[in-house]
CSV table of C-alpha atoms in Angstrom, one decimal:
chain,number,residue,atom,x,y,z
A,1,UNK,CA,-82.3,143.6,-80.9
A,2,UNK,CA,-83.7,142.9,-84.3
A,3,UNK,CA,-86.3,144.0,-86.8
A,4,UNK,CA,-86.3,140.6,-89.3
A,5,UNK,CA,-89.2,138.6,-88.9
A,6,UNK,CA,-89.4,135.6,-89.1
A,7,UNK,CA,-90.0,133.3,-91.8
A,8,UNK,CA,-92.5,130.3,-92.6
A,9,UNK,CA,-92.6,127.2,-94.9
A,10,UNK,CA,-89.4,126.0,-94.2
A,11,UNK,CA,-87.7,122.2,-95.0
A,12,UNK,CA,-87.1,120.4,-92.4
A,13,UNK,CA,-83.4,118.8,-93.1
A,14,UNK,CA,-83.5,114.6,-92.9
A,15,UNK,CA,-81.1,112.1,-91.2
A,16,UNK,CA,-78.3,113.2,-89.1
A,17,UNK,CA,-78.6,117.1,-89.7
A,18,UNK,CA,-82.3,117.5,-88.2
A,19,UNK,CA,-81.4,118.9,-84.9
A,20,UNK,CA,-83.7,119.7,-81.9
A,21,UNK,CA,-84.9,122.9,-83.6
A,22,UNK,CA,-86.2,120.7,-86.5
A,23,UNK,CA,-87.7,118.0,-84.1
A,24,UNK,CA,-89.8,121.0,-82.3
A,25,UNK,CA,-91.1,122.5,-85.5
A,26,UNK,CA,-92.6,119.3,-87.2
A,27,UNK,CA,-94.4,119.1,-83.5
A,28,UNK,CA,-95.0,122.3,-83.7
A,29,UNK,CA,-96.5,122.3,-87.1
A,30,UNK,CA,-98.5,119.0,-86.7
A,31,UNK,CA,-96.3,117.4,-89.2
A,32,UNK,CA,-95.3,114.9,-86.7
A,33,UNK,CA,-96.3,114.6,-83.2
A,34,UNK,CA,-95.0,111.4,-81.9
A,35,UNK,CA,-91.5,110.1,-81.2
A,36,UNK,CA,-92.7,107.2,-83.7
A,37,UNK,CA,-93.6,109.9,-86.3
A,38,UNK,CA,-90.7,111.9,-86.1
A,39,UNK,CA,-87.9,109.1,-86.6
A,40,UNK,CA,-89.7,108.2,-89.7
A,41,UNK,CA,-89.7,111.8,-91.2
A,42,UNK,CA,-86.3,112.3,-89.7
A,43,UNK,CA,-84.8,109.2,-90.5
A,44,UNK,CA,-82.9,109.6,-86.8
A,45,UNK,CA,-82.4,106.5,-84.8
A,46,UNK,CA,-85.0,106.0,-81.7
A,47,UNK,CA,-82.4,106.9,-79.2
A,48,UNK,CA,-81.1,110.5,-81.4
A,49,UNK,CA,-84.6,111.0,-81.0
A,50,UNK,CA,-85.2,110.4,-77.5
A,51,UNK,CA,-81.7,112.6,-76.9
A,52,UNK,CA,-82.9,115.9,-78.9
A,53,UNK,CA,-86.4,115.6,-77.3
A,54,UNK,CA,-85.2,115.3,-74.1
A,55,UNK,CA,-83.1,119.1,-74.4
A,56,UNK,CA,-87.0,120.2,-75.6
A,57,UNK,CA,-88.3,119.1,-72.4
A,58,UNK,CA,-86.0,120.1,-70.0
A,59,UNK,CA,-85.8,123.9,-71.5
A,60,UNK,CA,-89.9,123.5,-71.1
A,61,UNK,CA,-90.7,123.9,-74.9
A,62,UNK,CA,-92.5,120.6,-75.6
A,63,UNK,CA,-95.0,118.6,-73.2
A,64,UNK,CA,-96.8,114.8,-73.5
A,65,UNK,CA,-100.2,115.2,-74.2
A,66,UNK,CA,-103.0,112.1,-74.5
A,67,UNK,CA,-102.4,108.5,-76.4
A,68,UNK,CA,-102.7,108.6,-79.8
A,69,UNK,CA,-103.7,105.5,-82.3
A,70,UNK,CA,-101.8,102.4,-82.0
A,71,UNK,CA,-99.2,102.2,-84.2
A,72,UNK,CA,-99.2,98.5,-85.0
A,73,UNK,CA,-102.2,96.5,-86.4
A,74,UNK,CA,-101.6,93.8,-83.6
A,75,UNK,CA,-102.2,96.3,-81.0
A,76,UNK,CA,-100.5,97.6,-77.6
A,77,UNK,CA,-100.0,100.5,-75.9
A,78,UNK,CA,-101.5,103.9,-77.8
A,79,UNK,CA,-97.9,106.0,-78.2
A,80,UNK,CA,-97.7,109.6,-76.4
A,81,UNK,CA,-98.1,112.6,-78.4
A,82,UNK,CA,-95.9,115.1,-78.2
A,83,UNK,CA,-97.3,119.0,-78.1
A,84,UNK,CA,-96.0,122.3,-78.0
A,85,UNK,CA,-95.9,124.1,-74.5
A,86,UNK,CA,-97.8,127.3,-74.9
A,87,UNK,CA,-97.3,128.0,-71.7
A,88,UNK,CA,-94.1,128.6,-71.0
A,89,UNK,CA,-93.7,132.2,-72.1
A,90,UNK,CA,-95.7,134.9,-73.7
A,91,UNK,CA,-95.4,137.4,-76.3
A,92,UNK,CA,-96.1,141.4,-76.0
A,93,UNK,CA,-97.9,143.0,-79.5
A,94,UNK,CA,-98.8,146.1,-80.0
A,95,UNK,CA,-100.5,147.6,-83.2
A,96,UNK,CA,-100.2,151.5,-83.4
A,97,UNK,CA,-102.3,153.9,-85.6
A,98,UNK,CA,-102.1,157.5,-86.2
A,99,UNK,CA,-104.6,158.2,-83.1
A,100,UNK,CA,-105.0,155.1,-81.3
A,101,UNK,CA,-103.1,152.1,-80.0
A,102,UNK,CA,-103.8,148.6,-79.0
A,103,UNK,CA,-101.7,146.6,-77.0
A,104,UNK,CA,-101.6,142.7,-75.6
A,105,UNK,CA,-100.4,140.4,-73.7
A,106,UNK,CA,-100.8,136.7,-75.9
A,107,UNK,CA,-99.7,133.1,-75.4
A,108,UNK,CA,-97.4,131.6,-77.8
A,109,UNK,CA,-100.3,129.9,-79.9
A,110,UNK,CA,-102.3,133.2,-80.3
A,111,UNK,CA,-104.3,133.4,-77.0
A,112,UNK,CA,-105.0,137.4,-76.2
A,113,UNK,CA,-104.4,137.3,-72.4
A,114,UNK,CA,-105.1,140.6,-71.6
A,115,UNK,CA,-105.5,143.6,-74.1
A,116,UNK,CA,-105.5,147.5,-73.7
A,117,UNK,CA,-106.7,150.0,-75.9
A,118,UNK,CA,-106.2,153.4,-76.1
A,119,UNK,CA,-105.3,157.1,-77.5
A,120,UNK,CA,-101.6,157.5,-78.7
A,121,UNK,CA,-100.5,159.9,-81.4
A,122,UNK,CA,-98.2,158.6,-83.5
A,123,UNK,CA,-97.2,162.7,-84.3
A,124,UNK,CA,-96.2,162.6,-81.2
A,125,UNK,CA,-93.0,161.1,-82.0
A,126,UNK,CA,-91.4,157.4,-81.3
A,127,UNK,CA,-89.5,158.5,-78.6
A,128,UNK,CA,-92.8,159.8,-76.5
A,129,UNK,CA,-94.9,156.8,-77.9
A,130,UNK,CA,-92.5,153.7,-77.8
A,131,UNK,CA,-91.9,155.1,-73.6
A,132,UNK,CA,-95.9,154.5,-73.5
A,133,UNK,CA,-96.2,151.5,-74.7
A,134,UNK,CA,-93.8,150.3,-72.1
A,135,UNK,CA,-95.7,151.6,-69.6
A,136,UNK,CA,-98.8,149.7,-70.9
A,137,UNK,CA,-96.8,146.4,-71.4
A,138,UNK,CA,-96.2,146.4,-68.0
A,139,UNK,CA,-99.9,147.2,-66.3
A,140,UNK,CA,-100.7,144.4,-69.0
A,141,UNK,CA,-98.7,141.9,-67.6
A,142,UNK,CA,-99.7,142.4,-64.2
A,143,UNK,CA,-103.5,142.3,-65.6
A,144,UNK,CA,-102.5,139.1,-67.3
A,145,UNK,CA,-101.2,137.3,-64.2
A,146,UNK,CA,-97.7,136.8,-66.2
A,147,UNK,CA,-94.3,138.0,-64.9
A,148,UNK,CA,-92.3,140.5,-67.1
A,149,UNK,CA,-89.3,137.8,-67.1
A,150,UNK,CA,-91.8,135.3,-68.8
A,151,UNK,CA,-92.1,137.5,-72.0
A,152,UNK,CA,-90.4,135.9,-74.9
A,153,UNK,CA,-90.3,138.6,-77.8
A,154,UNK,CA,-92.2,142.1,-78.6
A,155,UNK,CA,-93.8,142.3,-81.7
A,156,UNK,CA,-94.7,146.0,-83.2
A,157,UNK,CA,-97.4,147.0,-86.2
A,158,UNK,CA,-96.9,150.3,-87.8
A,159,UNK,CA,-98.4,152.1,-90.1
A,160,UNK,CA,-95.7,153.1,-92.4
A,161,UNK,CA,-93.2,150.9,-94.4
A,162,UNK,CA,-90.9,149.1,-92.6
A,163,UNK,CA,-87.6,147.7,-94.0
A,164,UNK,CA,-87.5,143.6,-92.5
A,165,UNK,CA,-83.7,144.0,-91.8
A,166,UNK,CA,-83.4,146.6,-89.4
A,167,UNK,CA,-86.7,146.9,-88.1
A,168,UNK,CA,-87.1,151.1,-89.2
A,169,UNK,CA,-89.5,152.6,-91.1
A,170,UNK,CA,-88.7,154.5,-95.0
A,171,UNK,CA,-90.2,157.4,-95.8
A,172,UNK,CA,-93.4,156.7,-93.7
A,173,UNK,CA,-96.1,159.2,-95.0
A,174,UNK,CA,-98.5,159.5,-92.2
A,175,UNK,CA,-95.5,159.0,-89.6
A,176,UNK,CA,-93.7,162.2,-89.0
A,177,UNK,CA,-90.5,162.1,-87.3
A,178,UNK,CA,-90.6,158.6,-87.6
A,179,UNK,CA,-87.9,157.9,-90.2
A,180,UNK,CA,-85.1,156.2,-90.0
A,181,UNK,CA,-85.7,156.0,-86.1
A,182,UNK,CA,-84.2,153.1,-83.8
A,183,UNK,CA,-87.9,151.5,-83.4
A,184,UNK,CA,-86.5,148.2,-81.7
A,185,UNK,CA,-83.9,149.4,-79.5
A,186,UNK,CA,-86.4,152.2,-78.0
A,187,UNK,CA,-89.3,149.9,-76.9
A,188,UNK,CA,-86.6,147.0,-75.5
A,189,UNK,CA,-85.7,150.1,-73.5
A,190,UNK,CA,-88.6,151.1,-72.4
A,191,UNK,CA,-90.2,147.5,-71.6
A,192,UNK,CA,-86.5,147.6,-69.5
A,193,UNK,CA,-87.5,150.5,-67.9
A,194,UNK,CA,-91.0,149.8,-66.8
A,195,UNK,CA,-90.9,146.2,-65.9
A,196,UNK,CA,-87.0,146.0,-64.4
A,197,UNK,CA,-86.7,142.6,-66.9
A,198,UNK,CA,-83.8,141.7,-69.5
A,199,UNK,CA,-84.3,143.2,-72.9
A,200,UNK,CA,-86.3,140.9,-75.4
A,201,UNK,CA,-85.7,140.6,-79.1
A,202,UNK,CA,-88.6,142.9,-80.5
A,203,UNK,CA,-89.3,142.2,-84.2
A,204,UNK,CA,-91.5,145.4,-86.2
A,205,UNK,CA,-93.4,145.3,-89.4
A,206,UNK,CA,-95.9,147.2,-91.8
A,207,UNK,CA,-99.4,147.1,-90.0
A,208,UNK,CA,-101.1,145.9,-93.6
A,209,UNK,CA,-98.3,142.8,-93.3
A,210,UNK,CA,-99.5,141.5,-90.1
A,211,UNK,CA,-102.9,141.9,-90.2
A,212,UNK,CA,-102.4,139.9,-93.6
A,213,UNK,CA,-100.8,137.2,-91.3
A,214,UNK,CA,-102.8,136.9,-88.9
A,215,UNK,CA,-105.8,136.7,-91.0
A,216,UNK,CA,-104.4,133.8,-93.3
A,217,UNK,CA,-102.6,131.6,-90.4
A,218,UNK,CA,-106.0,131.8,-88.3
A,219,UNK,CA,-108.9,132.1,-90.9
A,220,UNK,CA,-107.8,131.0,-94.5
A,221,UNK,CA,-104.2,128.7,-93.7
A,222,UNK,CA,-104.9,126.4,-96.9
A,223,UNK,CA,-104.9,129.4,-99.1
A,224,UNK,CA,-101.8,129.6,-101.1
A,225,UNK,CA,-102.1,133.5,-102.1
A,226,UNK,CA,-104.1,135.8,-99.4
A,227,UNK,CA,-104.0,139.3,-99.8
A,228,UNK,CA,-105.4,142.2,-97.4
A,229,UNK,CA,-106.9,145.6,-97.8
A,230,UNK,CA,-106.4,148.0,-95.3
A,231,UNK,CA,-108.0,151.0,-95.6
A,232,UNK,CA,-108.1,153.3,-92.9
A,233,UNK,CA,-106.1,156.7,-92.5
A,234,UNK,CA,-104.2,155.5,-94.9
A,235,UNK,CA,-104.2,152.5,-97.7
A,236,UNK,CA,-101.8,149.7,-97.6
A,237,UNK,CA,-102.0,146.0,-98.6
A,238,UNK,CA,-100.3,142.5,-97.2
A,239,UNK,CA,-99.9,139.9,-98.7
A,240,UNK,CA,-98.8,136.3,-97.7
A,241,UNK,CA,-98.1,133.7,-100.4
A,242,UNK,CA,-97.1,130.0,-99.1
A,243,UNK,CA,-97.4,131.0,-95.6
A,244,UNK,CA,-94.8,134.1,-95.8
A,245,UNK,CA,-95.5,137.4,-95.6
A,246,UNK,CA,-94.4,139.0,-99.3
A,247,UNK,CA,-92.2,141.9,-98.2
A,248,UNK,CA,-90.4,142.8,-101.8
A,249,UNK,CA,-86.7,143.6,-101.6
A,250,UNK,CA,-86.9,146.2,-99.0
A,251,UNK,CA,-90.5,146.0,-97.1
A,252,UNK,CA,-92.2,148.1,-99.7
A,253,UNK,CA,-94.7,145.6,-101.3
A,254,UNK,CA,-98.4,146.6,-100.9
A,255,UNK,CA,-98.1,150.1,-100.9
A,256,UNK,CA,-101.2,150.4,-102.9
A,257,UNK,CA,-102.4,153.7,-101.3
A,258,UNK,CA,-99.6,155.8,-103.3
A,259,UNK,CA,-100.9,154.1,-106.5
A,260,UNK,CA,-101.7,157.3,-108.9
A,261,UNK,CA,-105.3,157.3,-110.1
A,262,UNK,CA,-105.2,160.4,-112.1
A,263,UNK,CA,-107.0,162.5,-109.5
A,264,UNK,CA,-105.6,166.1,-108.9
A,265,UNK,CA,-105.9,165.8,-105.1
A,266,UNK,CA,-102.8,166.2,-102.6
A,267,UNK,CA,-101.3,163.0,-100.6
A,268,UNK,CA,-99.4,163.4,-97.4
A,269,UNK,CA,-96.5,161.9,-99.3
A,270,UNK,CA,-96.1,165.2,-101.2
A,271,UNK,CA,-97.6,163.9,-104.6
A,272,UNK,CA,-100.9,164.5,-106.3
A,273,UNK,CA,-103.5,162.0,-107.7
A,274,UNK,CA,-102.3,158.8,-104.9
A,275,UNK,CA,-105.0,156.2,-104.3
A,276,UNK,CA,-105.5,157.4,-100.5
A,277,UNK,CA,-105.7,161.2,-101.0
A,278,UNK,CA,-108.8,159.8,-102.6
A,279,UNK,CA,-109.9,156.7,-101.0
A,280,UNK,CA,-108.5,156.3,-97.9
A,281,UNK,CA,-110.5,156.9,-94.7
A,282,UNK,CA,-108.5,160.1,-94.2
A,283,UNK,CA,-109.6,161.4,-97.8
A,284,UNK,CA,-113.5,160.4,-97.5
A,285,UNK,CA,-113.3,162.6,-93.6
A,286,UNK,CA,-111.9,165.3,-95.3
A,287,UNK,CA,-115.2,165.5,-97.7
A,288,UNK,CA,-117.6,164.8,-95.0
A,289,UNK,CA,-115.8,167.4,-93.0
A,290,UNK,CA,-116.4,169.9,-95.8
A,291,UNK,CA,-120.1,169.1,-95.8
A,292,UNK,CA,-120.0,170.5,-92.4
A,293,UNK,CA,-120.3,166.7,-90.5
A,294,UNK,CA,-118.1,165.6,-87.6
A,295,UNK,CA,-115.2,163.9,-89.3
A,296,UNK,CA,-111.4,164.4,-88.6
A,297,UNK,CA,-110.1,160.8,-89.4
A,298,UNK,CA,-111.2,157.1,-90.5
A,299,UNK,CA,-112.4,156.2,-87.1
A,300,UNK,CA,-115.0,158.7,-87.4
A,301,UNK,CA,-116.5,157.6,-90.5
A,302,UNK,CA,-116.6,154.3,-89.3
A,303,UNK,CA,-118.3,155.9,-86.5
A,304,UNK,CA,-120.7,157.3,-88.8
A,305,UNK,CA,-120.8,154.1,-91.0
A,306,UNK,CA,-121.9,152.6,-87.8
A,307,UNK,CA,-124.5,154.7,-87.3
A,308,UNK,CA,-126.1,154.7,-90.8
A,309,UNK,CA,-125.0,158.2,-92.0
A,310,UNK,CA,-126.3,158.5,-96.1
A,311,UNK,CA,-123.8,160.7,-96.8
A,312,UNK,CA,-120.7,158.7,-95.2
A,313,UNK,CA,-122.1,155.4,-96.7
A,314,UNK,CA,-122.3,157.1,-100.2
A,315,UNK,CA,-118.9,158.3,-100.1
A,316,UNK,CA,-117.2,155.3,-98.8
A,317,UNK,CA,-119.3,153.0,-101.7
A,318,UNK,CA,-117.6,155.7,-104.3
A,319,UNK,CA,-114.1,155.6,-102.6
A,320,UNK,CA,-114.7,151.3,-102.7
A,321,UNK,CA,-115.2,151.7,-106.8
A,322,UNK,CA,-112.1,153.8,-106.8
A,323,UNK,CA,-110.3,150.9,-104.6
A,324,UNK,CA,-111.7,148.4,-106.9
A,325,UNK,CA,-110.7,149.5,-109.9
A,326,UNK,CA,-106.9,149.8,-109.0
A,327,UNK,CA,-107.8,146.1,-107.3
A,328,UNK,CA,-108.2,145.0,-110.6
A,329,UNK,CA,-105.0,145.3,-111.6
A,330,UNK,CA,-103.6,144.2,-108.2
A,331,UNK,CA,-106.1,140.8,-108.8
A,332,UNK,CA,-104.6,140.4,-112.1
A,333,UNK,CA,-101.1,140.5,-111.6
A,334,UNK,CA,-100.9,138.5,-108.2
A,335,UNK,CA,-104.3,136.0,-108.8
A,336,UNK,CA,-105.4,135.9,-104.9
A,337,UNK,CA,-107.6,133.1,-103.8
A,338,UNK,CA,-108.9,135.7,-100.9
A,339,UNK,CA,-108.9,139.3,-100.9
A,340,UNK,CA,-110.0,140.7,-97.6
A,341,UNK,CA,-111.1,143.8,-96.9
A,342,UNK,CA,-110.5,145.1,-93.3
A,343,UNK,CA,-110.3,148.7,-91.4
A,344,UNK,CA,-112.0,151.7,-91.0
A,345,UNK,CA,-114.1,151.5,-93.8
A,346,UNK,CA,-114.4,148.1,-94.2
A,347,UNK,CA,-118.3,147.6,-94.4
A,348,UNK,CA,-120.9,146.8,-96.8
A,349,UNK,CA,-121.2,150.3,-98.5
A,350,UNK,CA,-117.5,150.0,-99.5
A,351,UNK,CA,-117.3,146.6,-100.0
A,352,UNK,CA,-120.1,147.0,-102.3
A,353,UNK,CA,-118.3,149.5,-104.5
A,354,UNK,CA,-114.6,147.0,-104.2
A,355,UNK,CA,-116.9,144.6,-106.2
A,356,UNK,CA,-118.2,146.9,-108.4
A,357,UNK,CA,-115.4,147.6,-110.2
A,358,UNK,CA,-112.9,144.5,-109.2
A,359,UNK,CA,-115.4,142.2,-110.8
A,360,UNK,CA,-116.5,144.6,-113.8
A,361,UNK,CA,-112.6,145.2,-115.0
A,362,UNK,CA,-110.6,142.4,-114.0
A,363,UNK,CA,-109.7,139.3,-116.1
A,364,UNK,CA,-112.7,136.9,-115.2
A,365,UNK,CA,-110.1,133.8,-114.9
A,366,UNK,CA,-108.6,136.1,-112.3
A,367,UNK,CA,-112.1,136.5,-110.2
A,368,UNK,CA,-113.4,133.1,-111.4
A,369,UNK,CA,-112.0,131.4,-107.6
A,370,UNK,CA,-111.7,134.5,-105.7
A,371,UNK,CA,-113.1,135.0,-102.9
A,372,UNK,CA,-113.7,138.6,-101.2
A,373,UNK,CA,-114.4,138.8,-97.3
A,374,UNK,CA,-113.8,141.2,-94.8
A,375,UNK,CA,-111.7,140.8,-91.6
A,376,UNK,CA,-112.4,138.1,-89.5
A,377,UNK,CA,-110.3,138.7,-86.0
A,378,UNK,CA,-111.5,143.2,-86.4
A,379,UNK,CA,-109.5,144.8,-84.5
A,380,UNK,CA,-107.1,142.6,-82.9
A,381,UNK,CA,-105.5,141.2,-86.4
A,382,UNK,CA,-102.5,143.2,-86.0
A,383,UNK,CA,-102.1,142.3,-82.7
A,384,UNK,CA,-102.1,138.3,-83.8
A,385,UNK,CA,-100.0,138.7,-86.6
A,386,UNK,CA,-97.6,140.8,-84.6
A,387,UNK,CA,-97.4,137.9,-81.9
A,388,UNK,CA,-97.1,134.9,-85.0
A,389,UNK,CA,-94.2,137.0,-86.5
A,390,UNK,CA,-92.5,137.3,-83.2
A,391,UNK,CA,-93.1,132.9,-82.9
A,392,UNK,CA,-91.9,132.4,-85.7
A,393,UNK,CA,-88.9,134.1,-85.6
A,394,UNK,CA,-88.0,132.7,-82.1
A,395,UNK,CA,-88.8,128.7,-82.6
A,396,UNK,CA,-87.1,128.8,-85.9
A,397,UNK,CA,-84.5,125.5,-85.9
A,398,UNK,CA,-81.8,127.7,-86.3
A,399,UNK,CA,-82.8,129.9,-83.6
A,400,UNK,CA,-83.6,127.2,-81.4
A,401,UNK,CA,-80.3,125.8,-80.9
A,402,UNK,CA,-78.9,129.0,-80.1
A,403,UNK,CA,-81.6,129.6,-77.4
A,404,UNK,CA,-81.0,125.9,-76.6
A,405,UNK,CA,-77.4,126.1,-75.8
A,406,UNK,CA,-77.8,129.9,-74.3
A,407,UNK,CA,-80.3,128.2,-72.0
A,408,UNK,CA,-77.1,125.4,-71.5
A,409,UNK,CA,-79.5,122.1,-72.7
C-alpha cells in the first residue's frame, strides 16, 4: 500500500526512451491523440508506435474514437483518434469530517457513479471509521452496477495533516487518536473484508489539498497558482501551482488555521490566539452556542446561514475579516490568480468580510488579477480530488509499465 500521491506536469521523454506509459499520457492529456501525432512528439518510428499502443489496447487502457482532420492538404482518409478508456476500472473516494462522511464510487475521468453520505465521527477512532467506510465502499459498488475487482485505487481526504510519503497523519488537531496511525493499510483491509477483492493501492491526503485539486483541474485548469480556503470545523488551505498540489517538505503547507492572530482564545492544538479558535466554523458555534442558539459544529451554522439567522451571518462576516486579514499576507507571499473560498461557512456574509480586509491590506499588485470565488463542485470537491490524486498516481509512465508488465503486455 501507499500514501504518495501522485504527481502532475510531468515531461514526457523523446525518441527511443518514451515508452507506453508516455504514449498513454500525451493521450491522456490531449497533447496528442493520434498515432500521427504522437510519432511526431515522440520522435518514435510508425511501427514503435504501433507496438507500444498495441500493449495499451490489449491491457484495455486506450480505445479508437471518431476520425479526426486529414492530415495531408491533398486529402484521404480522416486518421483515428486515440482516447483514454474510462471505462475500464473505477476509483473509490471518500472525504471524512469530524461528524460526517461522504463516500463514492467515480470513473476514471471524474464521473460520481454512485455517492453516499453520512454520520461518522472521526473521534471515534480510525480503526472503527476506516471498517465503515469499507462497509460503504461495498453497498456503493453494488449501487453503482461495478464489481469490487474493477476498482483501481482508493483515494482518502482527511482533515488533519498528512505526510505524502507514508500516507499518516502528524499531529492532527481535530483527529484524536488518529496520529501516526496506519491509514492505508486499514481501509485496503477493510475494502478486503467487505467486498472479498485483492487489496488496491489507497493513496490519502489533507482534505484542504484535494479539494484544491479538484477545484483547479475541473473549474480553473489554466490557472497557474490556485489556492483554496477551507473553513469549516477547522481552517486549512491547498494549494496547487502548475498543476501539483504544493505539499511543503512534509504535507504541512496550508495550515493557515494555526496561524496566531493575537487573540487570547484556546485552539484544540493546545495553543492560544490560532486563526481557527477564532474563525473557524467550530469557533463562530461556540459563540452562537453561548448566545443560547442551536450550534455545536460548522454544519450548523451553515445550517443557520442557510436559513438567514442575523446573528450567525454577523459572526461569520467578522470571522471572514479576521480570515482576510491573515489572507493578505498569504496573497502576498504566494500571488494567486484564484482564491476560493469553500466549506461550512463559505457564503456571502463571510465572503463579504474575506474581501474586506484581503483587498483593504494586501499589496494592490497582489489583488490587481485576483480573482475570489467560492467552490464550484460543494460538497463533492474532496471526493474529485481524492479520485484525480488516485489517477494520477496510477497512469503515471513509470507506473504504467509496471502495471503493464504485472498485467504480462
Amino acid at each position: 500500500m501507499t500514501g504518495r500521491p501522485g504527481r502532475t506536469g510531468r515531461a514526457t521523454k523523446a525518441g527511443s526512451q518514451a515508452s507506453a506509459g508516455d504514449l498513454l499520457e500525451l493521450v491522456r492529456t490531449g497533447r496528442a491523440t493520434t498515432r500521427g501525432a504522437l510519432q511526431q512528439v515522440t520522435g518514435l518510428s510508425r511501427a514503435t508506435v504501433g507496438q507500444r499502443l498495441d500493449r495499451l489496447f490489449r491491457a484495455g487502457w486506450l480505445r479508437e474514437g471518431a476520425g479526426g482532420p486529414v492530415d495531408s492538404p491533398l486529402g484521404g482518409r480522416p486518421s483515428i483518434t486515440l482516447e483514454f478508456d474510462d471505462a475500464h476500472a473505477v476509483v473509490l473516494a471518500a472525504d471524512l469530517d469530524t461528524r460526517h462522511a461522504r463516500a463514492a464510487v467515480l470513473t476514471l475521468t471524474g464521473e460520481i457513479l454512485a455517492e453516499h453520505f453520512g454520520t461518522l465521527v472521526i473521534e471515534d477512532g480510525p480503526d472503527a471509521v476506516l471498517g465503515e467506510l469499507g462497509r460503504w465502499f461495498a453497498e456503493l459498488l453494488e449501487k453503482a452496477g461495478h464489481r469490487a475487482g474493477e476498482v483501481c485505487g482508493i483515494g482518502l481526504a482527511v482533515p488533519g495533516p498528512v505526510d505524502s510519503e507514508s500516507g499518516r497523519v502528524v499531529q492532527p488537531p481535530i483527529m484524536p487518536g488518529w496520529d501516526g496511525y496506519d491509514i492505508t493499510g486499514r481501509l485496503a483491509r477493510a475494502f478486503t473484508e467487505h467486498t472479498g477483492a485483492q487489496r488496491v493501492p489507497v493513496l490519502v491526503d489533507n482534505d484542504a489539498n484535494l479539494m484544491a485539486y479538484g477545484e483547479q483541474r475541473t473549474g480553473h485548469p489554466d490557472c497557474s497558482a490556485f489556492m483554496l480556503v477551507k473553513v469549516s470545523t477547522g481552517i486549512g488551505a491547498g494549494v496547487v501551482v502548475n498543476g501539483s498540489v504544493y505539499r511543503g517538505i512534509d504535507g504541512g503547507a496550508g495550515d493557515i488555521g494555526h496561524i496566531r492572530v493575537g487573540a487570547e482564545a484556546l485552539c484544540r492544538c493546545g495553543s492560544y490566539g490560532c486563526l481557527a479558535a477564532v474563525a473557524s466554523g467550530g469557533a463562530v458555534a461556540r459563540r452562537l452556542a453561548e448566545a443560547g442558539l442551536p450550534a455545536a459544529s460548522g454544519s450548523d451554522v451553515r445550517d443557520l446561514l442557510a436559513a438567514g439567522h442575523p446573528e450567525a451571518a454577523a459572526l461569520a462576516r467578522e470571522a471572514g475579516r479576521r480570515v482576510g486579514d491573515v489572507l493578505a499576507t498569504v496573497v502576498t507571499l504566494l500571488n494567486p490568480g484564484v482564491l476560493m473560498i469553500a466549506g461550512d461557512l463559505a457564503g456571502t456574509p463571510f465572503l463579504t468580510g474575506v474581501r474586506e480586509l484581503l483587498y483593504q491590506r494586501a499589496l494592490p499588485r497582489s489583488t490587481a488579477r485576483l480573482e475570489v470565488v467560492t467552490s464550484r463542485l460543494g460538497e463533492r470537491a474532496g471526493l474529485v480530488g481524492a479520485g484525480a490524486m488516485v489517477v494520477e498516481y496510477l497512469y503515471a509512465p513509470e507506473r504504467v509499465e509496471e502495471r503493464l508488465l504485472a498485467l504480462g503486455v
